[in-house]
C-alpha cells in the first residue's frame, strides 16, 4: 500500500457518514428483512436476487442505476433477453442500447458520470441541511473529558439486555483531534481508537 501512496485509515464504528459501505449494508439489511420471513437461517439464498435488484434500481442521489455507471449498460433481466431475441427476429429498427458502438457508449458514460456527480453533490448538500438541523455547536478539544455512547447488544445466554445497559461510559480523555468530526480517545494512557463526535457528550452534561 505504501508503494501506491495509499494511507490506510480506519473509520469509527457506528458512523455511516464516514463509510458509504455501511449505508449500502443498511439498504441490503432492509431488503433481506422483507424476504426472510420466519426462517432466519435461509437469508443468504436470496442474496443474488437482492443484489441484482439493488444494482438495477435507480438511486435517488445519482439518478442512475449502479450497473449503468459501472458497466456503461443496464444489466439484462431474464425477460429482457427473450424479448431482445424476438426483436432481432422481427427486424429491430434501432440497435439495443446495450449493443451500441463502443465510442458512443463511452460518450454516454462520460455524460452520465458528470450528471451523476452533479446530482450527488446536490443530494449531499440537501442531506447536510437536514442533518445540521439537529447538529450541536459543541466541539471537543484535546484534553477534554467526555462520555462515549455505547451500542450494547443483548445476550440471552448471559441474561444481558442491551436496552437496559448504560447508554454512556466514561469519562475518557480526548487524545487528539483527527478531523472536524472524529476524535481519538484514551483512558489512563491507553488508546481507545477513533470515535465520531455524534457519539460523545461533554463530561458532566446531562
Tab-separated table of C-alpha atoms in Angstrom:
chain	number	residue	atom	x	y	z
A	1	UNK	CA	0.000	0.000	0.000
A	2	UNK	CA	2.868	2.378	0.779
A	3	UNK	CA	4.283	1.875	-2.721
A	4	UNK	CA	0.967	3.045	-4.157
A	5	UNK	CA	0.858	6.031	-1.777
A	6	UNK	CA	-2.213	4.596	-0.059
A	7	UNK	CA	-2.672	5.623	3.568
A	8	UNK	CA	-4.799	3.136	5.475
A	9	UNK	CA	-7.074	4.811	7.992
A	10	UNK	CA	-9.872	3.159	9.926
A	11	UNK	CA	-13.283	4.724	10.282
A	12	UNK	CA	-15.046	4.910	13.657
A	13	UNK	CA	-17.747	2.308	14.353
A	14	UNK	CA	-21.433	3.175	14.027
A	15	UNK	CA	-20.654	6.145	11.766
A	16	UNK	CA	-22.081	5.501	8.277
A	17	UNK	CA	-21.265	9.131	7.374
A	18	UNK	CA	-17.611	8.068	7.147
A	19	UNK	CA	-18.159	4.804	5.274
A	20	UNK	CA	-20.638	4.529	2.375
A	21	UNK	CA	-20.425	0.733	2.643
A	22	UNK	CA	-22.337	0.954	5.924
A	23	UNK	CA	-25.118	2.827	4.141
A	24	UNK	CA	-25.240	0.146	1.440
A	25	UNK	CA	-25.328	-2.564	4.105
A	26	UNK	CA	-28.317	-0.877	5.730
A	27	UNK	CA	-30.162	-0.987	2.413
A	28	UNK	CA	-29.372	-4.684	1.968
A	29	UNK	CA	-30.418	-5.485	5.545
A	30	UNK	CA	-33.761	-3.776	4.939
A	31	UNK	CA	-34.267	-5.773	1.738
A	32	UNK	CA	-33.309	-9.044	3.414
A	33	UNK	CA	-35.731	-8.384	6.278
A	34	UNK	CA	-38.605	-8.156	3.780
A	35	UNK	CA	-37.912	-11.646	2.413
A	36	UNK	CA	-36.622	-13.866	5.212
A	37	UNK	CA	-39.983	-14.432	6.868
A	38	UNK	CA	-39.806	-16.683	9.921
A	39	UNK	CA	-36.755	-18.655	8.745
A	40	UNK	CA	-33.707	-16.524	9.562
A	41	UNK	CA	-31.274	-19.252	8.514
A	42	UNK	CA	-32.004	-19.063	4.794
A	43	UNK	CA	-31.479	-15.332	4.191
A	44	UNK	CA	-28.336	-15.970	2.127
A	45	UNK	CA	-30.355	-17.800	-0.530
A	46	UNK	CA	-31.977	-14.545	-1.673
A	47	UNK	CA	-28.707	-12.570	-1.858
A	48	UNK	CA	-28.140	-12.905	-5.645
A	49	UNK	CA	-31.648	-11.633	-6.411
A	50	UNK	CA	-31.437	-8.829	-3.834
A	51	UNK	CA	-28.029	-7.664	-5.059
A	52	UNK	CA	-29.353	-7.685	-8.629
A	53	UNK	CA	-32.321	-5.573	-7.525
A	54	UNK	CA	-30.045	-3.072	-5.774
A	55	UNK	CA	-27.715	-2.811	-8.779
A	56	UNK	CA	-30.555	-2.230	-11.228
A	57	UNK	CA	-32.556	0.249	-9.130
A	58	UNK	CA	-32.301	3.950	-9.940
A	59	UNK	CA	-30.667	5.700	-6.992
A	60	UNK	CA	-32.218	8.937	-5.825
A	61	UNK	CA	-28.849	10.595	-5.284
A	62	UNK	CA	-27.378	9.982	-8.752
A	63	UNK	CA	-30.456	9.419	-10.895
A	64	UNK	CA	-28.798	6.330	-12.414
A	65	UNK	CA	-28.508	2.644	-11.605
A	66	UNK	CA	-25.191	1.410	-10.160
A	67	UNK	CA	-24.921	-1.046	-13.059
A	68	UNK	CA	-25.138	1.655	-15.731
A	69	UNK	CA	-22.441	3.778	-14.054
A	70	UNK	CA	-20.158	0.772	-13.546
A	71	UNK	CA	-20.556	-1.106	-16.824
A	72	UNK	CA	-21.945	1.545	-19.144
A	73	UNK	CA	-25.081	-0.503	-19.734
A	74	UNK	CA	-28.072	-1.856	-17.874
A	75	UNK	CA	-27.997	-5.446	-16.662
A	76	UNK	CA	-30.324	-7.655	-18.734
A	77	UNK	CA	-33.147	-9.351	-16.886
A	78	UNK	CA	-34.271	-12.868	-17.856
A	79	UNK	CA	-37.338	-11.445	-19.582
A	80	UNK	CA	-35.413	-8.767	-21.474
A	81	UNK	CA	-33.063	-11.357	-23.009
A	82	UNK	CA	-36.002	-13.226	-24.506
A	83	UNK	CA	-37.644	-10.036	-25.805
A	84	UNK	CA	-34.344	-8.897	-27.307
A	85	UNK	CA	-34.115	-12.052	-29.417
A	86	UNK	CA	-37.720	-11.597	-30.501
A	87	UNK	CA	-36.880	-8.063	-31.684
A	88	UNK	CA	-33.995	-9.447	-33.735
A	89	UNK	CA	-36.292	-11.918	-35.445
A	90	UNK	CA	-38.773	-9.163	-36.279
A	91	UNK	CA	-36.085	-6.844	-37.661
A	92	UNK	CA	-35.333	-4.324	-34.934
A	93	UNK	CA	-35.203	-0.774	-36.344
A	94	UNK	CA	-32.614	0.554	-33.853
A	95	UNK	CA	-29.812	-1.332	-32.093
A	96	UNK	CA	-30.404	-2.300	-28.496
A	97	UNK	CA	-28.861	0.253	-26.048
A	98	UNK	CA	-26.546	-2.434	-24.701
A	99	UNK	CA	-25.143	-3.080	-28.207
A	100	UNK	CA	-24.314	0.487	-29.202
A	101	UNK	CA	-20.870	1.238	-30.695
A	102	UNK	CA	-18.131	1.435	-28.070
A	103	UNK	CA	-17.263	5.095	-28.759
A	104	UNK	CA	-20.897	6.144	-28.475
A	105	UNK	CA	-21.336	4.194	-25.259
A	106	UNK	CA	-18.209	5.766	-23.753
A	107	UNK	CA	-19.575	9.200	-24.631
A	108	UNK	CA	-22.820	8.387	-22.882
A	109	UNK	CA	-20.884	7.151	-19.841
A	110	UNK	CA	-18.935	10.419	-19.588
A	111	UNK	CA	-22.180	12.377	-19.694
A	112	UNK	CA	-23.718	10.043	-17.118
A	113	UNK	CA	-20.730	10.403	-14.776
A	114	UNK	CA	-20.896	14.194	-14.944
A	115	UNK	CA	-24.639	14.232	-14.328
A	116	UNK	CA	-24.368	11.664	-11.517
A	117	UNK	CA	-21.603	13.690	-9.846
A	118	UNK	CA	-23.697	16.851	-10.036
A	119	UNK	CA	-26.774	15.130	-8.628
A	120	UNK	CA	-24.737	13.505	-5.878
A	121	UNK	CA	-23.357	16.889	-4.835
A	122	UNK	CA	-26.866	18.324	-4.739
A	123	UNK	CA	-28.084	15.348	-2.690
A	124	UNK	CA	-25.151	15.720	-0.280
A	125	UNK	CA	-25.925	19.400	0.261
A	126	UNK	CA	-29.626	18.647	0.772
A	127	UNK	CA	-28.926	15.856	3.258
A	128	UNK	CA	-26.392	18.081	5.016
A	129	UNK	CA	-29.043	20.740	5.592
A	130	UNK	CA	-31.381	18.168	7.140
A	131	UNK	CA	-28.615	16.714	9.307
A	132	UNK	CA	-27.447	20.130	10.520
A	133	UNK	CA	-30.909	20.873	11.894
A	134	UNK	CA	-30.036	18.501	14.776
A	135	UNK	CA	-26.363	19.456	14.918
A	136	UNK	CA	-24.809	20.655	18.164
A	137	UNK	CA	-22.369	23.554	18.286
A	138	UNK	CA	-20.176	21.803	20.872
A	139	UNK	CA	-16.784	20.651	19.631
A	140	UNK	CA	-14.434	18.667	21.916
A	141	UNK	CA	-10.807	19.698	22.227
A	142	UNK	CA	-7.678	17.734	23.077
A	143	UNK	CA	-7.564	17.107	26.817
A	144	UNK	CA	-11.335	17.355	27.334
A	145	UNK	CA	-13.140	14.761	29.449
A	146	UNK	CA	-16.030	13.191	27.542
A	147	UNK	CA	-18.607	10.433	27.822
A	148	UNK	CA	-18.963	7.930	24.970
A	149	UNK	CA	-22.239	6.484	23.754
A	150	UNK	CA	-22.239	2.678	23.718
A	151	UNK	CA	-24.138	0.304	21.434
A	152	UNK	CA	-24.509	-2.858	23.563
A	153	UNK	CA	-26.050	-5.986	22.076
A	154	UNK	CA	-28.428	-8.147	24.083
A	155	UNK	CA	-27.241	-11.632	25.028
A	156	UNK	CA	-29.913	-14.053	26.212
A	157	UNK	CA	-27.342	-16.676	27.243
A	158	UNK	CA	-25.801	-14.239	29.722
A	159	UNK	CA	-29.139	-12.644	30.713
A	160	UNK	CA	-27.966	-9.293	29.398
A	161	UNK	CA	-30.471	-6.797	27.955
A	162	UNK	CA	-28.808	-4.179	25.783
A	163	UNK	CA	-31.683	-1.721	26.162
A	164	UNK	CA	-31.248	-1.710	29.945
A	165	UNK	CA	-27.485	-1.135	29.872
A	166	UNK	CA	-25.962	2.321	30.490
A	167	UNK	CA	-26.115	4.469	27.379
A	168	UNK	CA	-22.775	6.185	28.057
A	169	UNK	CA	-19.463	5.096	29.566
A	170	UNK	CA	-16.503	7.137	30.733
A	171	UNK	CA	-15.167	9.613	31.400
A	172	UNK	CA	-12.455	9.359	28.746
A	173	UNK	CA	-9.930	11.937	27.625
A	174	UNK	CA	-9.718	13.305	24.096
A	175	UNK	CA	-6.249	12.301	22.951
A	176	UNK	CA	-6.203	14.207	19.669
A	177	UNK	CA	-8.496	15.699	17.038
A	178	UNK	CA	-8.384	13.550	13.892
A	179	UNK	CA	-10.834	15.625	11.840
A	180	UNK	CA	-13.637	18.144	12.498
A	181	UNK	CA	-15.955	15.233	13.387
A	182	UNK	CA	-13.566	12.460	14.507
A	183	UNK	CA	-11.570	12.371	17.745
A	184	UNK	CA	-9.250	9.813	19.301
A	185	UNK	CA	-9.926	8.820	22.908
A	186	UNK	CA	-7.700	7.418	25.622
A	187	UNK	CA	-8.123	6.015	29.120
A	188	UNK	CA	-5.161	6.003	31.504
A	189	UNK	CA	-2.804	6.414	28.557
A	190	UNK	CA	-4.387	3.563	26.565
A	191	UNK	CA	-5.562	4.411	23.059
A	192	UNK	CA	-9.292	3.627	22.669
A	193	UNK	CA	-9.481	4.409	18.957
A	194	UNK	CA	-11.445	6.909	16.918
A	195	UNK	CA	-14.997	7.996	17.715
A	196	UNK	CA	-17.450	10.211	15.851
A	197	UNK	CA	-18.466	13.291	17.831
A	198	UNK	CA	-22.130	12.345	17.465
A	199	UNK	CA	-21.425	9.581	19.998
A	200	UNK	CA	-19.798	11.933	22.512
A	201	UNK	CA	-21.005	14.389	25.095
A	202	UNK	CA	-19.178	16.647	27.498
A	203	UNK	CA	-18.425	15.043	30.849
A	204	UNK	CA	-20.932	16.239	33.422
A	205	UNK	CA	-23.531	17.152	30.785
A	206	UNK	CA	-26.975	15.663	31.296
